[in-house]
Amino acid sequence: MNKIQILVAEDDAPVRNLISTILKAHDYHFMTAASGEEAVMNAASHNPDVMLLDLGLPDIDGVEVIRRIRTWSNMPIIVISARSEDSDKIDALDAGADDYLTKPFSVDELLARIRVTQRRLALMQSPNGEDSVYQNGQLRIDFVSGCAYIDEEELHLTPIEYRLLCLLARNTGRVLTHKYILQNVWGSSFENDVNTLRVFMAMLRKKLGSGPNGPQYIQTHIGIGYRMIKVQ
Ligand code: CA
């Protein structure tokens, strides 16, 4: 298997060593950074495939690290943080993080998140042979370029939001259960993580932002899941 290069940004040496040991044991290439500045510098000079990022860093905050990296890179960023409030998650996701893991985390959980990222990287590199453009009301998705638009204006979606949108769009009219969505976007080890799905769905809807008079593309089926509806 073609292993990816991972950048680990964590100031707490025992945690950094733990993550390094896990990655080494699973044959991942990795490098580390013990501060925010070092993380940004390593990201710029080594161009890793994935970044594991602690939010509480001694110099600049992890959210600021994400913001800086997002000015020039779309590399997947998985936040690993002791902060478990929804607002912290949303701040990190708003800044452009792709996924969020709360400390303490299990080894299996960390590896699963990395695998999901790998699958997604592979998916983004090989578009399949379906219709290359999806149109629904003002919403247009160009699967080949990996861009989505509302009213010809490009939406700035994180990779996870983009996958969510594509999954819903490819199943327009069908109610997709929480479990189905989680399995297909995050991987089977997250099939019960409905709160994460809610957070991402709220972000996606905000970005689709159809306004008070505009169409609602995504319908909620309470306790069941979501459905993309065909709008006029
Ligand atoms: Ca820390």
Coordinates of C-alpha atoms and ligand atoms in Angstrom, one line a residue:
M1 CA 0.0 0.0 0.0
N2 CA 1.2 3.4 -0.9
K3 CA 1.7 5.1 2.5
I4 CA 1.2 8.8 2.9
Q5 CA 3.3 11.3 4.6
I6 CA 1.8 12.7 7.8
L7 CA 2.8 15.8 9.7
V8 CA 2.1 15.6 13.5
A9 CA 1.8 19.0 15.2
E10 CA 1.7 18.5 19.0
D11 CA 3.6 20.3 21.8
D12 CA 2.9 17.7 24.5
A13 CA 5.9 15.3 24.1
P14 CA 4.3 12.2 25.5
V15 CA 1.3 12.6 23.2
R16 CA 3.6 13.4 20.2
N17 CA 5.7 10.3 21.0
L18 CA 2.6 8.1 21.3
I19 CA 1.2 9.2 17.9
S20 CA 4.7 8.8 16.4
T21 CA 4.9 5.3 17.8
I22 CA 1.5 4.4 16.4
L23 CA 2.4 5.8 12.9
K24 CA 5.7 4.0 12.9
A25 CA 4.2 0.7 13.8
H26 CA 1.8 1.0 10.9
D27 CA 4.6 2.0 8.4
Y28 CA 3.5 5.6 7.9
H29 CA 6.0 8.2 6.9
F30 CA 5.8 11.1 9.3
M31 CA 7.5 14.2 10.7
T32 CA 6.7 16.2 13.8
A33 CA 6.3 19.8 14.9
A34 CA 6.2 21.0 18.5
S35 CA 4.8 24.5 17.9
G36 CA 2.4 26.3 15.5
E37 CA 5.1 28.1 13.7
E38 CA 7.1 24.9 13.1
A39 CA 3.9 23.2 11.9
V40 CA 3.3 25.9 9.3
M41 CA 6.9 25.9 8.2
N42 CA 7.0 22.0 7.9
A43 CA 3.7 22.0 6.0
A44 CA 5.1 24.6 3.6
S45 CA 8.5 23.0 3.1
H46 CA 7.6 19.3 3.0
N47 CA 4.1 19.4 1.6
P48 CA 2.8 16.4 3.6
D49 CA -0.4 14.5 2.5
V50 CA -2.2 14.8 5.9
M51 CA -1.7 16.8 9.0
L52 CA -2.7 15.7 12.6
L53 CA -3.0 19.0 14.6
D54 CA -3.4 19.8 18.3
L55 CA -5.3 23.0 18.9
G56 CA -3.5 24.1 22.1
L57 CA -0.1 25.0 20.9
P58 CA 2.4 27.3 22.8
D59 CA 2.9 30.0 20.2
I60 CA 0.0 30.3 17.8
D61 CA -3.4 28.6 18.2
G62 CA -4.2 25.5 16.1
V63 CA -7.1 27.3 14.6
E64 CA -4.8 30.0 13.3
V65 CA -2.4 27.3 12.0
I66 CA -5.4 25.9 9.9
R67 CA -6.2 29.4 8.6
R68 CA -2.7 30.0 7.5
I69 CA -2.3 26.7 5.8
R70 CA -5.6 27.1 4.0
T71 CA -4.4 30.2 2.3
W72 CA -2.2 28.0 0.1
S73 CA -3.1 24.3 0.7
N74 CA -6.1 21.9 0.7
M75 CA -4.2 19.2 2.6
P76 CA -6.5 17.2 4.8
I77 CA -6.2 18.4 8.5
I78 CA -7.4 16.1 11.3
V79 CA -7.6 18.0 14.6
I80 CA -6.7 16.1 17.7
S81 CA -7.7 18.1 20.7
A82 CA -8.7 17.9 24.3
R83 CA -11.3 20.7 23.7
S84 CA -14.6 18.9 23.2
E85 CA -17.1 21.7 23.1
D86 CA -19.1 22.0 19.9
S87 CA -18.0 25.6 19.5
D88 CA -14.3 24.5 19.4
K89 CA -15.1 21.9 16.8
I90 CA -17.0 24.4 14.7
D91 CA -14.2 27.0 15.0
A92 CA -11.7 24.4 13.7
L93 CA -14.0 23.2 11.0
D94 CA -14.9 26.7 10.0
A95 CA -11.2 27.5 9.6
G96 CA -11.0 24.5 7.2
A97 CA -10.2 21.4 9.3
D98 CA -11.5 18.2 7.8
D99 CA -12.1 16.0 10.8
Y100 CA -12.0 16.3 14.6
L101 CA -10.8 13.7 17.2
T102 CA -11.2 14.4 20.9
K103 CA -8.5 13.3 23.4
P104 CA -8.2 10.8 24.8
F105 CA -8.5 8.9 21.6
S106 CA -8.0 5.2 20.8
V107 CA -5.4 3.9 18.5
D108 CA -8.0 2.3 16.3
E109 CA -9.9 5.5 16.0
L110 CA -6.9 7.5 14.9
L111 CA -5.9 4.9 12.3
A112 CA -9.5 4.7 11.1
R113 CA -9.6 8.5 10.5
I114 CA -6.3 8.3 8.6
R115 CA -7.6 5.5 6.5
V116 CA -10.7 7.5 5.7
T117 CA -8.5 10.4 4.6
Q118 CA -6.5 8.0 2.4
R119 CA -9.6 6.7 0.7
R120 CA -10.8 10.2 0.1
L121 CA -7.4 11.2 -1.4
A122 CA -7.7 8.2 -3.7
L123 CA -11.2 9.1 -4.6
M124 CA -10.4 12.7 -5.4
Q125 CA -7.6 11.5 -7.7
S126 CA -9.7 9.2 -9.8
P127 CA -13.1 10.6 -10.7
N128 CA -15.5 7.8 -11.8
G129 CA -17.5 7.5 -15.0
E130 CA -20.8 8.9 -13.9
D131 CA -22.4 12.1 -15.3
S132 CA -19.8 14.7 -14.8
V133 CA -22.2 17.5 -13.9
Y134 CA -25.1 17.5 -11.5
Q135 CA -27.7 20.3 -11.6
N136 CA -30.5 20.9 -9.1
G137 CA -32.1 24.4 -9.0
Q138 CA -29.3 26.8 -8.5
L139 CA -26.9 24.1 -7.3
R140 CA -24.4 22.7 -9.7
I141 CA -21.7 20.1 -9.0
D142 CA -18.8 19.5 -11.4
F143 CA -17.6 16.1 -10.3
V144 CA -14.5 16.3 -12.6
S145 CA -13.1 19.5 -11.2
G146 CA -14.5 18.8 -7.7
C147 CA -16.3 22.1 -7.5
A148 CA -19.8 23.0 -6.4
Y149 CA -21.6 26.2 -7.3
I150 CA -24.8 28.1 -6.2
D151 CA -26.0 30.5 -8.8
E152 CA -22.6 30.2 -10.6
E153 CA -20.8 31.2 -7.5
E154 CA -18.3 28.7 -6.3
L155 CA -18.9 27.2 -2.8
H156 CA -15.8 26.9 -0.6
L157 CA -16.3 23.4 0.8
T158 CA -14.0 21.3 2.9
P159 CA -13.3 17.9 1.5
I160 CA -15.7 16.2 3.9
E161 CA -18.5 18.7 3.1
Y162 CA -17.9 18.1 -0.6
R163 CA -18.2 14.4 -0.1
L164 CA -21.4 14.8 1.9
L165 CA -22.9 17.0 -0.8
C166 CA -21.9 14.5 -3.6
L167 CA -23.4 11.6 -1.7
L168 CA -26.7 13.4 -1.1
A169 CA -26.8 14.6 -4.7
R170 CA -26.1 11.2 -6.2
N171 CA -29.0 9.9 -4.2
T172 CA -31.5 12.8 -4.8
G173 CA -34.9 11.9 -3.6
R174 CA -33.7 9.1 -1.4
V175 CA -33.6 9.3 2.4
L176 CA -30.1 8.4 3.5
T177 CA -29.8 7.2 7.1
H178 CA -27.3 8.6 9.5
K179 CA -25.5 5.3 9.5
Y180 CA -25.3 5.1 5.7
I181 CA -24.0 8.6 5.4
L182 CA -21.4 8.1 8.2
Q183 CA -20.2 4.8 6.6
N184 CA -19.8 6.3 3.2
V185 CA -18.3 9.6 4.1
W186 CA -16.3 8.8 7.2
G187 CA -16.0 5.0 7.3
S188 CA -17.7 2.2 9.1
S189 CA -16.0 2.9 12.5
F190 CA -18.0 6.2 12.7
E191 CA -21.4 4.8 12.0
N192 CA -22.8 5.9 15.4
D193 CA -21.3 9.3 15.4
V194 CA -24.5 11.2 14.6
N195 CA -23.3 14.4 16.4
T196 CA -20.4 14.8 14.0
L197 CA -22.7 14.3 11.1
R198 CA -25.0 17.0 12.5
V199 CA -22.1 19.5 12.9
F200 CA -21.0 18.9 9.3
M201 CA -24.6 19.0 7.9
A202 CA -25.2 22.3 9.6
M203 CA -22.0 23.7 8.0
L204 CA -22.9 22.4 4.6
R205 CA -26.4 23.9 4.8
K206 CA -25.0 27.2 5.9
K207 CA -22.8 27.2 2.8
L208 CA -25.7 26.2 0.5
G209 CA -27.3 29.2 2.2
S210 CA -30.4 29.5 0.2
G211 CA -31.8 32.4 2.3
P212 CA -35.3 32.8 3.7
N213 CA -37.0 32.7 0.3
G214 CA -34.6 30.2 -1.4
P215 CA -35.0 26.5 -1.7
Q216 CA -34.0 24.0 1.0
Y217 CA -31.9 21.4 -0.8
I218 CA -31.5 19.1 2.2
Q219 CA -34.4 17.8 4.2
T220 CA -34.0 16.5 7.7
H221 CA -35.8 13.3 8.7
I222 CA -35.6 13.5 12.5
G223 CA -34.1 10.3 14.0
I224 CA -33.5 8.8 10.6
G225 CA -31.3 10.9 8.3
Y226 CA -31.3 13.3 5.4
R227 CA -32.5 13.6 1.8
M228 CA -31.6 15.9 -1.1
I229 CA -34.8 17.1 -2.7
K230 CA -35.2 18.1 -6.3
V231 CA -36.0 21.8 -6.3
Q232 CA -37.5 23.9 -9.1
Ligands
CA1 CA -1.2 21.0 23.5

